[in-house]
Amino acid sequence: MKKILPIFSYIFHPIFIPVFASLVYLFFNDTYFSTREILIVLLQVIILTVVIPILFFFLLRSTGKIESIMIAEVSQRKIPLVIQCFLIILLIRKSITVDRYPELHFFFLAGLLSTLAALILLYARIKASLHMMTISALTVFVIGLSLHFQIRNIYLITFLILMNGFVASSRLEMKAHTYKELVVGLLLGLIPQLLLLYLWL
């Protein structure tokens, strides 16, 4: 089990969660959006939330600003979080607009608030688990979509709740976070999503 748990940290790495959320959202609306539009949205999300952050990671690592993709040190987290904030702003202003994709727009907007909160906490030397922040945000989003579209997704919701536990166990096993940091990350993911839920539910 100790060898398996770290896998969850990589599968549910924060940079992949926006893609997972977009896939779920587009799957819920597969009859509303054309195949071409779905592919365009996915491509935009992948470029802005996966490809560009990875390129910045290699740049920052080559300059000695960060050491690994998990970014364990508090001091190394500031630049990646600032970059992520700008990329999310670009995404919600130019691609995932509120008039065309309201549910997904508010998911990313809440994600922006979570990222900003995590960044502010760094200046107080408080490190939040970004893994827990993003996986918990995804879980609330899927629950909200299920209620919004009146679709029973018990299996998917149950799976995501279980993944919250596995990701938390994974972070503890890898000694990447303390219990406190996991709880802080969980709250940072949950609260903004719940606060903005009423705007689209």
mmCIF file of C-alpha atoms in Angstrom:
data_model
loop_
_atom_site.group_PDB
_atom_site.id
_atom_site.type_symbol
_atom_site.label_atom_id
_atom_site.label_comp_id
_atom_site.label_asym_id
_atom_site.label_seq_id
_atom_site.Cartn_x
_atom_site.Cartn_y
_atom_site.Cartn_z
ATOM 1 C CA MET A 1 0.000 0.000 0.000
ATOM 2 C CA LYS A 2 2.893 2.359 0.740
ATOM 3 C CA LYS A 3 4.107 1.957 -2.847
ATOM 4 C CA ILE A 4 0.625 2.503 -4.319
ATOM 5 C CA LEU A 5 -0.413 5.600 -2.343
ATOM 6 C CA PRO A 6 2.089 8.020 -3.971
ATOM 7 C CA ILE A 7 0.496 7.260 -7.351
ATOM 8 C CA PHE A 8 -2.606 9.214 -6.281
ATOM 9 C CA SER A 9 -0.482 12.339 -5.784
ATOM 10 C CA TYR A 10 0.529 12.179 -9.431
ATOM 11 C CA ILE A 11 -2.816 11.161 -10.940
ATOM 12 C CA PHE A 12 -4.636 13.896 -9.021
ATOM 13 C CA HIS A 13 -1.896 16.493 -9.249
ATOM 14 C CA PRO A 14 -3.400 20.034 -9.108
ATOM 15 C CA ILE A 15 -2.521 20.798 -12.737
ATOM 16 C CA PHE A 16 -4.750 17.950 -13.943
ATOM 17 C CA ILE A 17 -7.874 18.837 -11.912
ATOM 18 C CA PRO A 18 -9.071 21.655 -14.264
ATOM 19 C CA VAL A 19 -8.985 19.168 -17.153
ATOM 20 C CA PHE A 20 -10.932 16.604 -15.117
ATOM 21 C CA ALA A 21 -13.525 19.257 -14.179
ATOM 22 C CA SER A 22 -13.859 20.345 -17.813
ATOM 23 C CA LEU A 23 -14.294 16.752 -18.982
ATOM 24 C CA VAL A 24 -17.072 16.138 -16.440
ATOM 25 C CA TYR A 25 -18.790 19.418 -17.329
ATOM 26 C CA LEU A 26 -18.641 18.765 -21.076
ATOM 27 C CA PHE A 27 -19.833 15.187 -20.568
ATOM 28 C CA PHE A 28 -22.882 16.531 -18.713
ATOM 29 C CA ASN A 29 -23.534 18.867 -21.675
ATOM 30 C CA ASP A 30 -22.536 16.599 -24.557
ATOM 31 C CA THR A 31 -25.884 17.156 -26.306
ATOM 32 C CA TYR A 32 -25.644 20.947 -25.969
ATOM 33 C CA PHE A 33 -22.122 21.450 -27.300
ATOM 34 C CA SER A 34 -20.823 20.288 -30.663
ATOM 35 C CA THR A 35 -17.860 17.922 -30.827
ATOM 36 C CA ARG A 36 -15.752 20.700 -32.324
ATOM 37 C CA GLU A 37 -16.598 23.082 -29.471
ATOM 38 C CA ILE A 38 -15.831 20.413 -26.865
ATOM 39 C CA LEU A 39 -12.418 19.786 -28.413
ATOM 40 C CA ILE A 40 -11.661 23.518 -28.577
ATOM 41 C CA VAL A 41 -12.599 24.039 -24.919
ATOM 42 C CA LEU A 42 -10.529 21.052 -23.812
ATOM 43 C CA LEU A 43 -7.568 22.231 -25.865
ATOM 44 C CA GLN A 44 -7.739 25.700 -24.310
ATOM 45 C CA VAL A 45 -7.961 24.289 -20.792
ATOM 46 C CA ILE A 46 -5.093 21.843 -21.399
ATOM 47 C CA ILE A 47 -2.836 24.550 -22.834
ATOM 48 C CA LEU A 48 -3.499 27.082 -20.060
ATOM 49 C CA THR A 49 -3.629 24.754 -17.066
ATOM 50 C CA VAL A 50 -1.265 21.927 -18.029
ATOM 51 C CA VAL A 51 1.105 22.757 -20.880
ATOM 52 C CA ILE A 52 2.058 26.324 -19.888
ATOM 53 C CA PRO A 53 2.494 25.470 -16.154
ATOM 54 C CA ILE A 54 4.740 22.527 -17.114
ATOM 55 C CA LEU A 55 6.843 24.808 -19.338
ATOM 56 C CA PHE A 56 7.126 27.310 -16.481
ATOM 57 C CA PHE A 57 8.079 24.441 -14.156
ATOM 58 C CA PHE A 58 11.033 23.487 -16.347
ATOM 59 C CA LEU A 59 12.032 27.153 -16.612
ATOM 60 C CA LEU A 60 11.856 27.683 -12.854
ATOM 61 C CA ARG A 61 13.681 24.433 -12.139
ATOM 62 C CA SER A 62 16.473 25.313 -14.572
ATOM 63 C CA THR A 63 16.930 28.639 -12.772
ATOM 64 C CA GLY A 64 16.878 26.992 -9.341
ATOM 65 C CA LYS A 65 13.607 28.599 -8.219
ATOM 66 C CA ILE A 66 11.933 25.239 -7.564
ATOM 67 C CA GLU A 67 13.247 21.718 -7.031
ATOM 68 C CA SER A 68 10.440 19.310 -7.892
ATOM 69 C CA ILE A 69 6.969 19.187 -9.393
ATOM 70 C CA MET A 70 5.495 18.764 -5.898
ATOM 71 C CA ILE A 71 6.985 22.146 -4.769
ATOM 72 C CA ALA A 72 7.377 21.217 -1.120
ATOM 73 C CA GLU A 73 9.094 24.397 0.123
ATOM 74 C CA VAL A 74 6.922 27.379 1.111
ATOM 75 C CA SER A 75 9.321 29.852 -0.496
ATOM 76 C CA GLN A 76 9.173 28.000 -3.822
ATOM 77 C CA ARG A 77 5.385 28.088 -4.073
ATOM 78 C CA LYS A 78 4.833 31.812 -4.539
ATOM 79 C CA ILE A 79 5.895 32.189 -8.175
ATOM 80 C CA PRO A 80 3.960 29.106 -9.434
ATOM 81 C CA LEU A 81 0.806 30.289 -7.629
ATOM 82 C CA VAL A 82 1.112 33.798 -9.070
ATOM 83 C CA ILE A 83 1.532 32.305 -12.554
ATOM 84 C CA GLN A 84 -1.475 30.063 -11.971
ATOM 85 C CA CYS A 85 -3.612 33.050 -10.933
ATOM 86 C CA PHE A 86 -2.789 34.902 -14.153
ATOM 87 C CA LEU A 87 -3.503 31.811 -16.269
ATOM 88 C CA ILE A 88 -6.901 31.264 -14.602
ATOM 89 C CA ILE A 89 -7.783 34.938 -15.109
ATOM 90 C CA LEU A 90 -6.881 34.614 -18.777
ATOM 91 C CA LEU A 91 -8.983 31.463 -19.053
ATOM 92 C CA ILE A 92 -12.150 32.899 -17.485
ATOM 93 C CA ARG A 93 -11.888 36.214 -19.343
ATOM 94 C CA LYS A 94 -11.141 34.891 -22.818
ATOM 95 C CA SER A 95 -12.238 31.257 -23.016
ATOM 96 C CA ILE A 96 -14.511 29.950 -20.255
ATOM 97 C CA THR A 97 -16.850 32.936 -20.183
ATOM 98 C CA VAL A 98 -19.838 33.266 -17.873
ATOM 99 C CA ASP A 99 -22.322 33.702 -20.715
ATOM 100 C CA ARG A 100 -21.291 30.534 -22.572
ATOM 101 C CA TYR A 101 -20.059 28.169 -19.832
ATOM 102 C CA PRO A 102 -21.509 29.556 -16.569
ATOM 103 C CA GLU A 103 -21.023 26.473 -14.388
ATOM 104 C CA LEU A 104 -17.435 25.892 -15.478
ATOM 105 C CA HIS A 105 -16.724 29.633 -15.300
ATOM 106 C CA PHE A 106 -17.680 29.756 -11.625
ATOM 107 C CA PHE A 107 -15.660 26.608 -10.923
ATOM 108 C CA PHE A 108 -12.553 28.368 -12.256
ATOM 109 C CA LEU A 109 -13.477 31.621 -10.515
ATOM 110 C CA ALA A 110 -13.740 29.772 -7.205
ATOM 111 C CA GLY A 111 -10.444 28.080 -8.067
ATOM 112 C CA LEU A 112 -8.906 31.512 -8.538
ATOM 113 C CA LEU A 113 -10.125 32.563 -5.077
ATOM 114 C CA SER A 114 -8.673 29.371 -3.586
ATOM 115 C CA THR A 115 -5.332 29.967 -5.296
ATOM 116 C CA LEU A 116 -5.211 33.577 -4.105
ATOM 117 C CA ALA A 117 -6.009 32.462 -0.548
ATOM 118 C CA ALA A 118 -3.256 29.825 -0.683
ATOM 119 C CA LEU A 119 -0.844 32.492 -1.955
ATOM 120 C CA ILE A 120 -1.758 34.937 0.833
ATOM 121 C CA LEU A 121 -1.316 32.219 3.467
ATOM 122 C CA LEU A 122 2.233 31.624 2.220
ATOM 123 C CA TYR A 123 3.162 35.104 3.445
ATOM 124 C CA ALA A 124 2.042 33.982 6.893
ATOM 125 C CA ARG A 125 4.251 30.879 6.454
ATOM 126 C CA ILE A 126 1.178 28.657 6.250
ATOM 127 C CA LYS A 127 1.411 25.950 3.604
ATOM 128 C CA ALA A 128 -1.868 24.526 2.327
ATOM 129 C CA SER A 129 -2.112 21.234 0.482
ATOM 130 C CA LEU A 130 -2.825 22.182 -3.121
ATOM 131 C CA HIS A 131 -3.700 18.552 -3.831
ATOM 132 C CA MET A 132 -6.468 18.635 -1.231
ATOM 133 C CA MET A 133 -7.557 22.089 -2.349
ATOM 134 C CA THR A 134 -8.130 20.982 -5.936
ATOM 135 C CA ILE A 135 -9.565 17.495 -5.362
ATOM 136 C CA SER A 136 -12.074 18.844 -2.824
ATOM 137 C CA ALA A 137 -13.047 21.655 -5.230
ATOM 138 C CA LEU A 138 -13.632 19.082 -7.977
ATOM 139 C CA THR A 139 -15.806 17.015 -5.627
ATOM 140 C CA VAL A 140 -18.045 19.985 -4.755
ATOM 141 C CA PHE A 141 -18.266 20.924 -8.442
ATOM 142 C CA VAL A 142 -19.417 17.438 -9.457
ATOM 143 C CA ILE A 143 -21.991 17.376 -6.648
ATOM 144 C CA GLY A 144 -23.212 20.805 -7.796
ATOM 145 C CA LEU A 145 -23.467 19.644 -11.425
ATOM 146 C CA SER A 146 -25.450 16.593 -10.336
ATOM 147 C CA LEU A 147 -27.938 18.796 -8.484
ATOM 148 C CA HIS A 148 -28.030 21.411 -11.256
ATOM 149 C CA PHE A 149 -28.743 18.951 -14.065
ATOM 150 C CA GLN A 150 -30.795 16.599 -11.874
ATOM 151 C CA ILE A 151 -28.559 13.644 -12.727
ATOM 152 C CA ARG A 152 -27.784 10.843 -10.280
ATOM 153 C CA ASN A 153 -24.027 10.454 -10.097
ATOM 154 C CA ILE A 154 -23.682 8.453 -6.922
ATOM 155 C CA TYR A 155 -20.801 6.357 -8.228
ATOM 156 C CA LEU A 156 -18.755 9.321 -9.446
ATOM 157 C CA ILE A 157 -19.382 11.318 -6.265
ATOM 158 C CA THR A 158 -18.525 8.319 -4.088
ATOM 159 C CA PHE A 159 -15.368 7.766 -6.136
ATOM 160 C CA LEU A 160 -14.288 11.396 -5.691
ATOM 161 C CA ILE A 161 -14.950 11.323 -1.946
ATOM 162 C CA LEU A 162 -12.785 8.204 -1.733
ATOM 163 C CA MET A 163 -10.110 9.938 -3.811
ATOM 164 C CA ASN A 164 -10.064 12.792 -1.289
ATOM 165 C CA GLY A 165 -9.090 10.210 1.319
ATOM 166 C CA PHE A 166 -6.525 8.491 -0.884
ATOM 167 C CA VAL A 167 -4.920 11.784 -1.908
ATOM 168 C CA ALA A 168 -4.709 12.893 1.735
ATOM 169 C CA SER A 169 -3.167 9.538 2.695
ATOM 170 C CA SER A 170 -0.779 9.836 -0.226
ATOM 171 C CA ARG A 171 0.426 13.276 0.870
ATOM 172 C CA LEU A 172 0.955 12.004 4.417
ATOM 173 C CA GLU A 173 2.769 8.905 3.189
ATOM 174 C CA MET A 174 5.086 11.055 1.066
ATOM 175 C CA LYS A 175 5.633 13.312 4.110
ATOM 176 C CA ALA A 176 4.651 16.262 1.932
ATOM 177 C CA HIS A 177 2.134 17.692 4.395
ATOM 178 C CA THR A 178 0.982 17.643 7.977
ATOM 179 C CA TYR A 179 -2.621 17.003 9.026
ATOM 180 C CA LYS A 180 -3.074 20.746 9.537
ATOM 181 C CA GLU A 181 -1.908 21.541 6.009
ATOM 182 C CA LEU A 182 -4.292 18.953 4.585
ATOM 183 C CA VAL A 183 -7.225 20.460 6.484
ATOM 184 C CA VAL A 184 -6.280 23.989 5.369
ATOM 185 C CA GLY A 185 -6.107 22.793 1.758
ATOM 186 C CA LEU A 186 -9.446 21.030 2.087
ATOM 187 C CA LEU A 187 -11.124 24.177 3.414
ATOM 188 C CA LEU A 188 -9.536 26.378 0.737
ATOM 189 C CA GLY A 189 -10.990 24.095 -1.904
ATOM 190 C CA LEU A 190 -14.428 23.686 -0.365
ATOM 191 C CA ILE A 191 -15.347 27.172 0.831
ATOM 192 C CA PRO A 192 -14.985 29.198 -2.420
ATOM 193 C CA GLN A 193 -16.798 26.514 -4.413
ATOM 194 C CA LEU A 194 -19.654 26.436 -1.880
ATOM 195 C CA LEU A 195 -19.860 30.243 -1.740
ATOM 196 C CA LEU A 196 -20.164 30.567 -5.533
ATOM 197 C CA LEU A 197 -22.414 27.548 -5.899
ATOM 198 C CA TYR A 198 -25.562 29.632 -5.401
ATOM 199 C CA LEU A 199 -24.681 31.761 -8.458
ATOM 200 C CA TRP A 200 -25.232 28.886 -10.864
ATOM 201 C CA LEU A 201 -26.984 26.071 -9.002
#
